[in-house]
Short mmCIF file of C-alpha atoms in Angstrom, two decimals:
data_model
loop_
_atom_site.label_atom_id
_atom_site.label_comp_id
_atom_site.label_asym_id
_atom_site.label_seq_id
_atom_site.Cartn_x
_atom_site.Cartn_y
_atom_site.Cartn_z
CA UNK A 2 252.39 -185.12 99.73
CA UNK A 3 252.53 -185.71 95.97
CA UNK A 4 254.60 -182.57 95.46
CA UNK A 5 257.11 -183.79 98.04
CA UNK A 6 257.45 -187.20 96.38
CA UNK A 7 257.91 -185.59 92.96
CA UNK A 8 260.58 -183.27 94.34
CA UNK A 9 262.41 -186.15 96.03
CA UNK A 10 262.29 -188.36 92.94
CA UNK A 11 263.39 -185.51 90.68
CA UNK A 12 266.35 -184.88 92.97
CA UNK A 13 267.29 -188.58 92.85
CA UNK A 14 267.06 -188.58 89.05
CA UNK A 15 269.48 -185.63 88.86
CA UNK A 16 271.83 -187.26 91.35
CA UNK A 17 271.81 -190.55 89.42
CA UNK A 18 272.49 -188.72 86.18
CA UNK A 19 275.53 -187.00 87.73
CA UNK A 20 276.86 -190.07 89.56
CA UNK A 21 279.98 -191.28 87.72
CA UNK A 22 280.46 -194.25 89.99
CA UNK A 23 277.55 -196.27 88.54
CA UNK A 24 277.14 -197.73 85.09
CA UNK A 25 274.93 -196.24 82.39
CA UNK A 26 272.36 -199.04 82.62
CA UNK A 27 272.26 -198.76 86.40
CA UNK A 28 271.54 -195.03 85.97
CA UNK A 29 268.76 -195.85 83.52
CA UNK A 30 267.28 -198.35 85.99
CA UNK A 31 267.32 -195.90 88.91
CA UNK A 32 265.98 -193.02 86.80
CA UNK A 33 263.18 -195.21 85.40
CA UNK A 34 262.22 -196.22 88.93
CA UNK A 35 262.04 -192.61 90.08
CA UNK A 36 260.06 -191.61 86.98
CA UNK A 37 257.58 -194.38 87.83
CA UNK A 38 257.33 -193.01 91.36
CA UNK A 39 256.63 -189.52 89.94
CA UNK A 40 253.94 -190.85 87.61
CA UNK A 41 252.31 -192.79 90.43
CA UNK A 42 252.39 -189.81 92.81
CA UNK A 43 250.91 -187.46 90.21
CA UNK A 44 248.22 -189.98 89.23
CA UNK A 45 247.33 -190.54 92.87
CA UNK A 46 247.14 -186.79 93.46
CA UNK A 47 244.86 -186.32 90.44
CA UNK A 48 242.62 -189.21 91.52
CA UNK A 49 242.36 -187.84 95.05
CA UNK A 50 241.59 -184.35 93.77
CA UNK A 51 238.92 -185.75 91.42
CA UNK A 52 237.39 -187.78 94.26
CA UNK A 53 237.38 -184.76 96.55
CA UNK A 54 235.80 -182.57 93.86
CA UNK A 55 233.14 -185.18 93.06
CA UNK A 56 232.38 -185.56 96.76
CA UNK A 57 231.93 -181.79 97.06
CA UNK A 58 229.71 -181.71 93.96
CA UNK A 59 227.50 -184.50 95.31
CA UNK A 60 227.21 -182.70 98.63
CA UNK A 61 225.90 -179.69 96.71
CA UNK A 62 223.50 -181.95 94.79
CA UNK A 63 222.21 -183.46 98.03
CA UNK A 64 221.62 -180.01 99.53
CA UNK A 65 219.87 -178.86 96.34
CA UNK A 66 217.61 -181.90 96.04
CA UNK A 67 216.59 -181.80 99.69
CA UNK A 68 215.74 -178.12 99.24
CA UNK A 69 213.81 -178.81 96.04
CA UNK A 70 211.82 -181.47 97.88
CA UNK A 71 210.69 -178.81 100.37
CA UNK A 72 209.91 -176.33 97.55
CA UNK A 73 207.87 -178.87 95.61
CA UNK A 74 205.87 -179.93 98.66
CA UNK A 75 204.86 -176.28 99.17
CA UNK A 76 204.16 -175.78 95.46
CA UNK A 77 202.06 -178.93 95.29
CA UNK A 78 199.89 -177.67 98.16
CA UNK A 79 199.52 -174.26 96.47
CA UNK A 80 198.61 -175.86 93.15
CA UNK A 81 195.98 -178.06 94.78
CA UNK A 82 194.38 -174.92 96.21
CA UNK A 83 194.58 -173.21 92.81
CA UNK A 84 192.82 -176.14 91.17
CA UNK A 85 189.92 -175.79 93.60
CA UNK A 86 189.63 -172.11 92.66
CA UNK A 87 189.58 -172.95 88.95
CA UNK A 88 186.92 -175.59 89.47
CA UNK A 89 184.76 -172.94 91.10
CA UNK A 90 185.40 -170.69 88.11
CA UNK A 91 184.21 -173.52 85.86
CA UNK A 92 180.95 -173.61 87.79
CA UNK A 93 180.57 -169.84 87.43
CA UNK A 94 181.10 -169.81 83.66
CA UNK A 95 179.08 -172.98 83.18
CA UNK A 96 176.16 -171.18 84.83
CA UNK A 97 176.44 -168.19 82.49
CA UNK A 98 176.85 -170.42 79.46
CA UNK A 99 173.73 -172.42 80.37
CA UNK A 100 171.33 -169.46 80.40
CA UNK A 101 168.75 -169.82 77.66
CA UNK A 102 167.89 -167.03 75.24
CA UNK A 103 165.75 -164.40 76.94
CA UNK A 104 166.52 -165.70 80.43
CA UNK A 105 168.03 -163.18 82.85
CA UNK A 106 170.83 -164.08 85.20
CA UNK A 107 169.84 -164.54 88.82
CA UNK A 108 170.99 -161.84 91.23
CA UNK A 109 171.66 -164.47 93.88
CA UNK A 110 173.74 -166.54 91.47
CA UNK A 111 175.69 -163.50 90.33
CA UNK A 112 176.52 -162.59 93.92
CA UNK A 113 177.51 -166.18 94.65
CA UNK A 114 179.80 -166.45 91.62
CA UNK A 115 181.06 -162.84 91.60
CA UNK A 116 184.49 -163.67 93.12
CA UNK A 117 185.16 -166.19 90.35
CA UNK A 118 184.18 -163.83 87.54
CA UNK A 119 186.76 -161.17 88.39
CA UNK A 120 189.47 -162.69 90.59
CA UNK A 121 192.68 -164.17 89.21
CA UNK A 122 194.50 -167.29 90.30
CA UNK A 123 198.06 -167.96 89.21
CA UNK A 124 201.04 -170.06 90.20
CA UNK A 125 203.65 -168.13 92.16
CA UNK A 126 205.98 -171.04 92.79
CA UNK A 127 209.30 -171.38 94.57
CA UNK A 128 211.64 -171.51 91.58
CA UNK A 129 214.53 -169.47 93.02
CA UNK A 130 216.51 -172.47 94.26
CA UNK A 131 216.25 -174.20 90.89
CA UNK A 132 217.15 -171.07 88.92
CA UNK A 133 220.19 -170.44 91.11
CA UNK A 134 221.44 -174.03 90.78
CA UNK A 135 220.87 -173.99 87.02
CA UNK A 136 222.56 -170.63 86.46
CA UNK A 137 225.64 -171.86 88.35
CA UNK A 138 225.91 -174.72 85.84
CA UNK A 139 225.45 -177.43 88.47
CA UNK A 140 222.38 -179.24 87.14
CA UNK A 141 224.74 -181.65 85.36
CA UNK A 142 226.12 -182.71 88.75
CA UNK A 143 222.93 -184.73 89.36
CA UNK A 144 224.11 -188.24 88.50
CA UNK A 145 220.62 -189.74 88.36
CA UNK A 146 219.79 -188.94 84.74
CA UNK A 147 216.09 -189.78 85.11
CA UNK A 148 215.76 -187.43 88.09
CA UNK A 149 217.74 -184.69 86.35
CA UNK A 150 215.55 -184.93 83.24
CA UNK A 151 212.38 -184.96 85.34
CA UNK A 152 213.42 -181.76 87.15
CA UNK A 153 214.33 -180.06 83.88
CA UNK A 154 211.03 -181.12 82.31
CA UNK A 155 209.07 -179.68 85.22
CA UNK A 156 210.82 -176.31 85.42
CA UNK A 157 211.56 -175.80 81.72
CA UNK A 158 208.44 -177.29 80.12
CA UNK A 159 205.45 -177.94 82.37
CA UNK A 160 205.59 -174.88 84.63
CA UNK A 161 206.16 -172.43 81.71
CA UNK A 162 203.24 -174.07 79.87
CA UNK A 163 201.08 -173.55 82.94
CA UNK A 164 202.15 -169.90 83.22
CA UNK A 165 201.35 -169.25 79.55
CA UNK A 166 197.86 -170.71 79.93
CA UNK A 167 197.09 -168.74 83.12
CA UNK A 168 198.48 -165.51 81.64
CA UNK A 169 196.28 -165.91 78.55
CA UNK A 170 193.26 -166.62 80.73
CA UNK A 171 193.96 -163.56 82.87
CA UNK A 172 194.12 -161.38 79.77
CA UNK A 173 190.79 -162.75 78.57
CA UNK A 174 189.14 -162.18 81.94
CA UNK A 175 190.26 -158.56 81.87
CA UNK A 176 188.41 -158.21 78.57
CA UNK A 177 185.43 -159.94 80.18
CA UNK A 178 185.44 -157.40 83.03
CA UNK A 179 185.82 -154.51 80.59
CA UNK A 180 182.82 -155.71 78.56
CA UNK A 181 180.62 -155.88 81.67
CA UNK A 182 181.78 -152.43 82.82
CA UNK A 183 181.19 -150.89 79.39
CA UNK A 184 177.66 -152.33 79.01
CA UNK A 185 176.29 -152.13 82.54
CA UNK A 186 174.27 -149.11 83.64
CA UNK A 187 173.06 -148.07 87.09
CA UNK A 188 175.11 -150.76 88.88
CA UNK A 189 174.08 -152.78 90.86
CA UNK A 190 170.34 -152.26 90.28
CA UNK A 191 170.43 -151.60 86.53
CA UNK A 192 170.79 -154.01 83.64
CA UNK A 193 173.52 -156.27 85.05
CA UNK A 194 171.36 -159.40 84.99
CA UNK A 195 170.61 -158.76 81.32
CA UNK A 196 174.25 -158.06 80.42
CA UNK A 197 175.41 -161.25 82.15
CA UNK A 198 172.87 -163.25 80.12
CA UNK A 199 173.80 -161.62 76.80
CA UNK A 200 175.10 -163.63 73.86
CA UNK A 201 178.65 -162.15 74.01
CA UNK A 202 178.95 -163.12 77.69
CA UNK A 203 177.61 -166.61 77.05
CA UNK A 204 180.03 -167.06 74.14
CA UNK A 205 182.95 -165.88 76.27
CA UNK A 206 181.85 -168.19 79.07
CA UNK A 207 182.05 -171.21 76.77
CA UNK A 208 185.54 -170.18 75.68
CA UNK A 209 186.64 -169.66 79.29
CA UNK A 210 185.35 -173.12 80.20
CA UNK A 211 187.74 -174.64 77.65
CA UNK A 212 190.57 -172.45 78.88
CA UNK A 213 189.97 -173.43 82.49
CA UNK A 214 189.90 -177.13 81.57
CA UNK A 215 193.30 -176.71 79.92
CA UNK A 216 194.68 -174.84 82.93
CA UNK A 217 193.49 -177.54 85.34
CA UNK A 218 195.08 -180.17 83.10
CA UNK A 219 198.38 -178.24 83.18
CA UNK A 220 198.19 -177.97 86.97
CA UNK A 221 197.55 -181.70 87.30
CA UNK A 222 200.49 -182.50 85.00
CA UNK A 223 202.75 -180.33 87.17
CA UNK A 224 201.55 -181.97 90.38
CA UNK A 225 202.09 -185.46 88.94
CA UNK A 226 205.63 -184.49 87.92
CA UNK A 227 206.31 -182.98 91.34
CA UNK A 228 205.15 -186.14 93.09
CA UNK A 229 207.39 -188.25 90.87
CA UNK A 230 210.40 -186.01 91.62
CA UNK A 231 209.72 -186.08 95.36
CA UNK A 232 209.43 -189.89 95.24
CA UNK A 233 212.79 -190.16 93.45
CA UNK A 234 214.49 -187.78 95.86
CA UNK A 235 213.06 -189.73 98.81
CA UNK A 236 214.57 -192.94 97.42
CA UNK A 237 218.04 -191.33 97.33
CA UNK A 238 217.76 -189.23 100.47
CA UNK A 239 215.07 -190.71 102.74
CA UNK A 240 213.41 -187.97 104.81
CA UNK A 241 214.09 -188.05 108.54
CA UNK A 242 211.24 -189.48 110.57
#
């Protein structure tokens, strides 16, 4: 439509310029009018295009945020389960750290806590949607600055901090397992109860307790941030009942 108006007005301007039957000032008046029409048509076209583009961008934002809400709900549930596992690991290492000098570890206790001595728990979150939206340069489309910053803080700060802490802990637990393997003889009826009550194991257990406390704190910070993001998304796009 705008192109048609511009073409028509341009044609009129040329015709007015060539018309010898009208005065110079009349030509100027008609040409100025047509130039105004051209400016208006172009401005209207630009405004409509900008509105259409913004509308498309916000549709993409809506789709992204609704998807992130689903991802975060799943991640929050996974993290809550992970926290329970780490609390059990705290109990396991607290038991080892509490053994007094000369006291052997209990076989029953070792069997009870065995899964928490050697197993690993780590966050395997749903970050694909966020990474795809970020890599396409669309994060800036989120007009709610507080929500945008909260999402960036979660995915760029809190989750990486959690991953670093769990990776470090995993590395330390591998050393823990290696120490037990290297110093245990005639498993499972040999000196395992003595090895698990040894000073190096008790020292490591105290260190792991601190590490686990930090990991749980990181998990809780992530969950709190997720809940805040979900709350903000709900306020903009209320979930269907």
